[in-house]
Tab-separated table of C-alpha atoms in Angstrom:
chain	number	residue	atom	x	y	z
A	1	UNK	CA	68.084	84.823	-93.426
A	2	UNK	CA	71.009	86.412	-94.697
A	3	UNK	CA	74.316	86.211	-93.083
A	4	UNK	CA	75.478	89.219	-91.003
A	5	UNK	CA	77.571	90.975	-94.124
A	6	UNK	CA	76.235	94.215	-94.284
A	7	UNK	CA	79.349	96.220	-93.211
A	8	UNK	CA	81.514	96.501	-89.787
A	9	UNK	CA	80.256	97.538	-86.444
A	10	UNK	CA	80.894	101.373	-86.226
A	11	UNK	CA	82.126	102.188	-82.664
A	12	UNK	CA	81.859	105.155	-80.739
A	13	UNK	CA	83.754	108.249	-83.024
A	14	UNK	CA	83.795	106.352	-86.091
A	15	UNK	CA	80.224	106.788	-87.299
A	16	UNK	CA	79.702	108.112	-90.746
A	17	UNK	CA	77.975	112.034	-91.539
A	18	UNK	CA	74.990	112.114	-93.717
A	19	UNK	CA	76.179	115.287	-95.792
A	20	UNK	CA	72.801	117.938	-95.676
A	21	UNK	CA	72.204	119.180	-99.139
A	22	UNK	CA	74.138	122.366	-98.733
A	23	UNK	CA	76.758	120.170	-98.122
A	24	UNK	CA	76.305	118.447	-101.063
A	25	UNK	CA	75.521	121.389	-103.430
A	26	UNK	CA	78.766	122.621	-102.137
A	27	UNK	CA	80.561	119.826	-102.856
A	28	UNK	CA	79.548	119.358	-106.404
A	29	UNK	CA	79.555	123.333	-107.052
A	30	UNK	CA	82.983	123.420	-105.539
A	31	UNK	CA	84.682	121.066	-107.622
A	32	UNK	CA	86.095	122.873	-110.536
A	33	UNK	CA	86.339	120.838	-113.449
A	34	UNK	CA	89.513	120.589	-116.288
A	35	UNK	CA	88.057	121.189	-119.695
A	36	UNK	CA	88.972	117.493	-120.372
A	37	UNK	CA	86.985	116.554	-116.902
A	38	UNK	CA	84.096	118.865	-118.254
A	39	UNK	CA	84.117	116.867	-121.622
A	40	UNK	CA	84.565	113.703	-120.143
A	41	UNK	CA	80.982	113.994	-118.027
A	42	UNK	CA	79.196	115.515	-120.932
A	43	UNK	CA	80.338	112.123	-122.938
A	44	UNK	CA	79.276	109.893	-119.932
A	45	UNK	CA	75.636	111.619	-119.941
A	46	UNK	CA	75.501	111.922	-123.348
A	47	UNK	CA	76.519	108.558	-124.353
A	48	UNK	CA	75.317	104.729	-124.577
A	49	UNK	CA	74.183	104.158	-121.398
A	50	UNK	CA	71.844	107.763	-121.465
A	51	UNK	CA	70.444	106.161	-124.851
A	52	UNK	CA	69.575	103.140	-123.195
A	53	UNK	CA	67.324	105.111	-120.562
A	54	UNK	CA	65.841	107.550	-122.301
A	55	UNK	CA	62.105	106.230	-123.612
A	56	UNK	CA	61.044	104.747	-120.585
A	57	UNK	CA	57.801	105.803	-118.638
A	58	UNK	CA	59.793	104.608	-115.447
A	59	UNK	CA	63.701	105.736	-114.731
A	60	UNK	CA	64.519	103.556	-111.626
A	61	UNK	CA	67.772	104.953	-110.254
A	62	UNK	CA	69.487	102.091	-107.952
A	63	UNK	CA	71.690	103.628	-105.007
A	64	UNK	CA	73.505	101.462	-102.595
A	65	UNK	CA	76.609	99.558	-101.204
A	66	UNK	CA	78.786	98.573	-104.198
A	67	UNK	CA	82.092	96.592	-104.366
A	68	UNK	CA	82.184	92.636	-104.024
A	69	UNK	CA	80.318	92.308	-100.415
A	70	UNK	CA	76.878	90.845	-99.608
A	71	UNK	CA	75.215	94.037	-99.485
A	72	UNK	CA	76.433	95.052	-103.222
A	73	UNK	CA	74.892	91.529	-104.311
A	74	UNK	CA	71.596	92.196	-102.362
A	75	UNK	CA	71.266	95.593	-104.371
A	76	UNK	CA	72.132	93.951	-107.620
A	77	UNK	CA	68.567	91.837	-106.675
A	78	UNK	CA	66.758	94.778	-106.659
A	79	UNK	CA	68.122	96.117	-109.813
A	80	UNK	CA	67.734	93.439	-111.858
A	81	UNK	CA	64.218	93.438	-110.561
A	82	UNK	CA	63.399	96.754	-111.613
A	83	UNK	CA	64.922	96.321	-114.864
A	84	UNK	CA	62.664	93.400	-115.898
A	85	UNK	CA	59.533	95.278	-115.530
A	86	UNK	CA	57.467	95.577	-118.784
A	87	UNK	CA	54.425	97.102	-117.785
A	88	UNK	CA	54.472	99.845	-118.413
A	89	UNK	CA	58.320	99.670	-120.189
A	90	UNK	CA	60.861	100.592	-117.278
A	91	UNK	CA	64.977	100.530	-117.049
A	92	UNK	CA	67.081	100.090	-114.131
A	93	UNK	CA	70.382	102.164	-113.933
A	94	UNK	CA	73.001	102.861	-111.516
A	95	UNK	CA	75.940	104.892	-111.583
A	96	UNK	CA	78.531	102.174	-112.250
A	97	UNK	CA	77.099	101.877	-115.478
A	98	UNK	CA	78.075	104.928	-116.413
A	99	UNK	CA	81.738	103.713	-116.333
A	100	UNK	CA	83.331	106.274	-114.182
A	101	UNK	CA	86.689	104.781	-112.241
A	102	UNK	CA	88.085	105.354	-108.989
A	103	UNK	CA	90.808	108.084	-110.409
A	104	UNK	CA	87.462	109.629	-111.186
A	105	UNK	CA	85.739	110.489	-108.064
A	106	UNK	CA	86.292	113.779	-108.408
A	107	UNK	CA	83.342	113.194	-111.108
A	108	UNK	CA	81.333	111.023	-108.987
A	109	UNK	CA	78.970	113.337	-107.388
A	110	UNK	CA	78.130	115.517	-110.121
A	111	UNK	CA	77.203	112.485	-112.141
A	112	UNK	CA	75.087	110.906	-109.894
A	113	UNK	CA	73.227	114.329	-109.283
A	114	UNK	CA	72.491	114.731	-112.752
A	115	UNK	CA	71.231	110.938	-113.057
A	116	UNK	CA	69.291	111.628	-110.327
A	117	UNK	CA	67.429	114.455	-112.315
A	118	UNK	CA	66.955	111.775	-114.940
A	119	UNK	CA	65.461	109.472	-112.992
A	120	UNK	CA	61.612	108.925	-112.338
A	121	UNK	CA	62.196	106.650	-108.769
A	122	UNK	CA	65.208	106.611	-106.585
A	123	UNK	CA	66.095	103.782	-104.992
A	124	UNK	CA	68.035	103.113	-102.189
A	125	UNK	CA	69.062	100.170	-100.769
A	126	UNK	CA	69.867	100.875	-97.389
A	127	UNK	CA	71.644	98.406	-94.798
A	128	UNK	CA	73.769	100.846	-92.706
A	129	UNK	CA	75.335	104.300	-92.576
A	130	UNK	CA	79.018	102.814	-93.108
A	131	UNK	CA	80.792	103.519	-96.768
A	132	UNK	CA	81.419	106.256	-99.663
A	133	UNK	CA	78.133	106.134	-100.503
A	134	UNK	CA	77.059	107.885	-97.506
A	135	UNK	CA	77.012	110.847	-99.957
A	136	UNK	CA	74.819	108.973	-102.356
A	137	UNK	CA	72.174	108.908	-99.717
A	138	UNK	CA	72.901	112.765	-98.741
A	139	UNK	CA	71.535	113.602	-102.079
A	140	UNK	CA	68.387	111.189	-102.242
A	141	UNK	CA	67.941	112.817	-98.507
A	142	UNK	CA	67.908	116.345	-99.650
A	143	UNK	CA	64.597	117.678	-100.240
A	144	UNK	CA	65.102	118.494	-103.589
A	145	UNK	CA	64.790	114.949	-104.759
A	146	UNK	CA	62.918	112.996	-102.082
A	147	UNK	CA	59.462	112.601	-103.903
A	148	UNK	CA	61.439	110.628	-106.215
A	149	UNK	CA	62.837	108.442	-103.683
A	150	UNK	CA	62.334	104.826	-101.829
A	151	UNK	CA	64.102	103.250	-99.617
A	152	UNK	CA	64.606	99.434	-99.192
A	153	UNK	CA	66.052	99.382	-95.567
A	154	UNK	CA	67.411	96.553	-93.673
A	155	UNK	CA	65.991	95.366	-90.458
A	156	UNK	CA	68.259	93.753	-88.390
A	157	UNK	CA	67.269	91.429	-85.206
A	158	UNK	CA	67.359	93.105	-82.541
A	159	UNK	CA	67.482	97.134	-81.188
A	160	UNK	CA	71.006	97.009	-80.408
A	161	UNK	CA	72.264	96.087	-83.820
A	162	UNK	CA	69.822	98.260	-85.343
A	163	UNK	CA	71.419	101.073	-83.434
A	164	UNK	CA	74.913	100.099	-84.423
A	165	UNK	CA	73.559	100.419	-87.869
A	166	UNK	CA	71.564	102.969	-88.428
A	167	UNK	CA	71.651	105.542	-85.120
A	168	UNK	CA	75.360	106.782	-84.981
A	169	UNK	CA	74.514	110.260	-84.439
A	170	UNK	CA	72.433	110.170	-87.525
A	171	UNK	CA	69.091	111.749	-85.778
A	172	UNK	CA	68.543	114.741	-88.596
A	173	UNK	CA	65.222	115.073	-89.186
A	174	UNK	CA	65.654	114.586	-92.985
A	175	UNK	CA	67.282	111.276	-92.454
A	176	UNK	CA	64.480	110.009	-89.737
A	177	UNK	CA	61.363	110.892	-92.525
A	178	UNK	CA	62.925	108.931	-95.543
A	179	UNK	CA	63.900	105.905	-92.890
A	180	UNK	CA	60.640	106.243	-91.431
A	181	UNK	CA	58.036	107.451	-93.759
A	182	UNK	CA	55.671	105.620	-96.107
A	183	UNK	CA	58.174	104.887	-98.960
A	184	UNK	CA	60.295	103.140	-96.476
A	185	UNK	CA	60.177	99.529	-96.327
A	186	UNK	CA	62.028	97.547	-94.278
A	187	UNK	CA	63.332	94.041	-94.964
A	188	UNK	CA	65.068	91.026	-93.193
A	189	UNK	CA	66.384	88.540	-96.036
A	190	UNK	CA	66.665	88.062	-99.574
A	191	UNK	CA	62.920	86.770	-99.883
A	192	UNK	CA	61.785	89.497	-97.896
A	193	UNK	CA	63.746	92.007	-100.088
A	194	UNK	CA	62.236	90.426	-103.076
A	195	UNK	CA	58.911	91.305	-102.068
A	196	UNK	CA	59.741	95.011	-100.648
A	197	UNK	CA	60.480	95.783	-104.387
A	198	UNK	CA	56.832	95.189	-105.044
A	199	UNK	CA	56.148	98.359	-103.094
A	200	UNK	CA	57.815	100.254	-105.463
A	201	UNK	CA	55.753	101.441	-107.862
């Protein structure tokens, strides 16, 4: 089984917000964009990467962790997964590939909502509520997109860790059905993970 590396321990007062989707309309509504910012998104959706995707029957849209941790390799599993599927023809994307940078952010969310409109299956690889892409998961959360969505979701050992991951005040009922409902699938370890893709068809 994998190592414990799926993020810190939140503590009492430190737990993330799952943004609701007014939030997160708000948030990508209220960011008013430079004419060079404007251009600059329009490229990113408009360029390489958006060829590469288009002509697929199946758009799988990988959300997770990222950076250079455990969790970040664990979704990279899934990805590569999902990309090697031939039958019928499917793609794997995420929105790293889309080569926005951390000066950027501003961009971030109204990217990822418009690759989530591209994309036949979300997928979310979910190990705790701890990170920036807490807002990531807001969106795949809102209604608007969740009968495109699956979640791969970490099971940890016991109650008390699972708590530490996943409860943190986090009891909306949007965020209980995805976690809970039958496109949720839970797994322990790498092998396990392996074979939770399978669910996702």
């Amino acid at each position: 089984m994998d190592s414990d590396d799926g993020g810190p321990e939140l503590g009492a007062g430190d737990e993330p917000a799952i943004p609701s989707e007014e939030e997160i309309l708000a948030e990508i509504e209220g960011v008013s964009l430079t004419p060079s910012e404007h251009q600059r998104v329009k490229d990113l959706v408009n360029g390489e990467q958006m060829t590469r995707i288009k002509g697929h029957d199946r758009r799988y849209l990988v959300a997770g962790a990222g950076g250079e941790t455990g969790a970040a390799t664990r979704r990279t599993i899934v990805y590569d997964l999902l990309d090697a599927r031939r039958n019928p023809p499917a793609v794997a994307f995420q929105l790293e590939d889309f080569g926005l940078t951390p000066e950027e952010i501003r961009l971030w969310h109204r990217v990822f909502d418009i690759l989530c409109g591209m994309a036949t299956h979300i997928v979310g690889v979910v190990e705790d509520f701890d990170g920036g892409y807490v807002w990531e998961l807001g969106l795949l959360f809102a209604p608007s997109y969740r009968e495109n969505v699956w979640v791969l979701k970490r099971r940890y050992p016991n109650d008390e860790e699972e708590r530490e991951r996943y409860d943190n005040g986090m009891a909306a009922s949007h965020v209980q059905q995805l976690l809970t409902g039958d496109r949720c699938h839970e797994w322990a370890d790498t092998d396990e993970l392996r074979d939770a893709v399978e669910h996702v068809p």
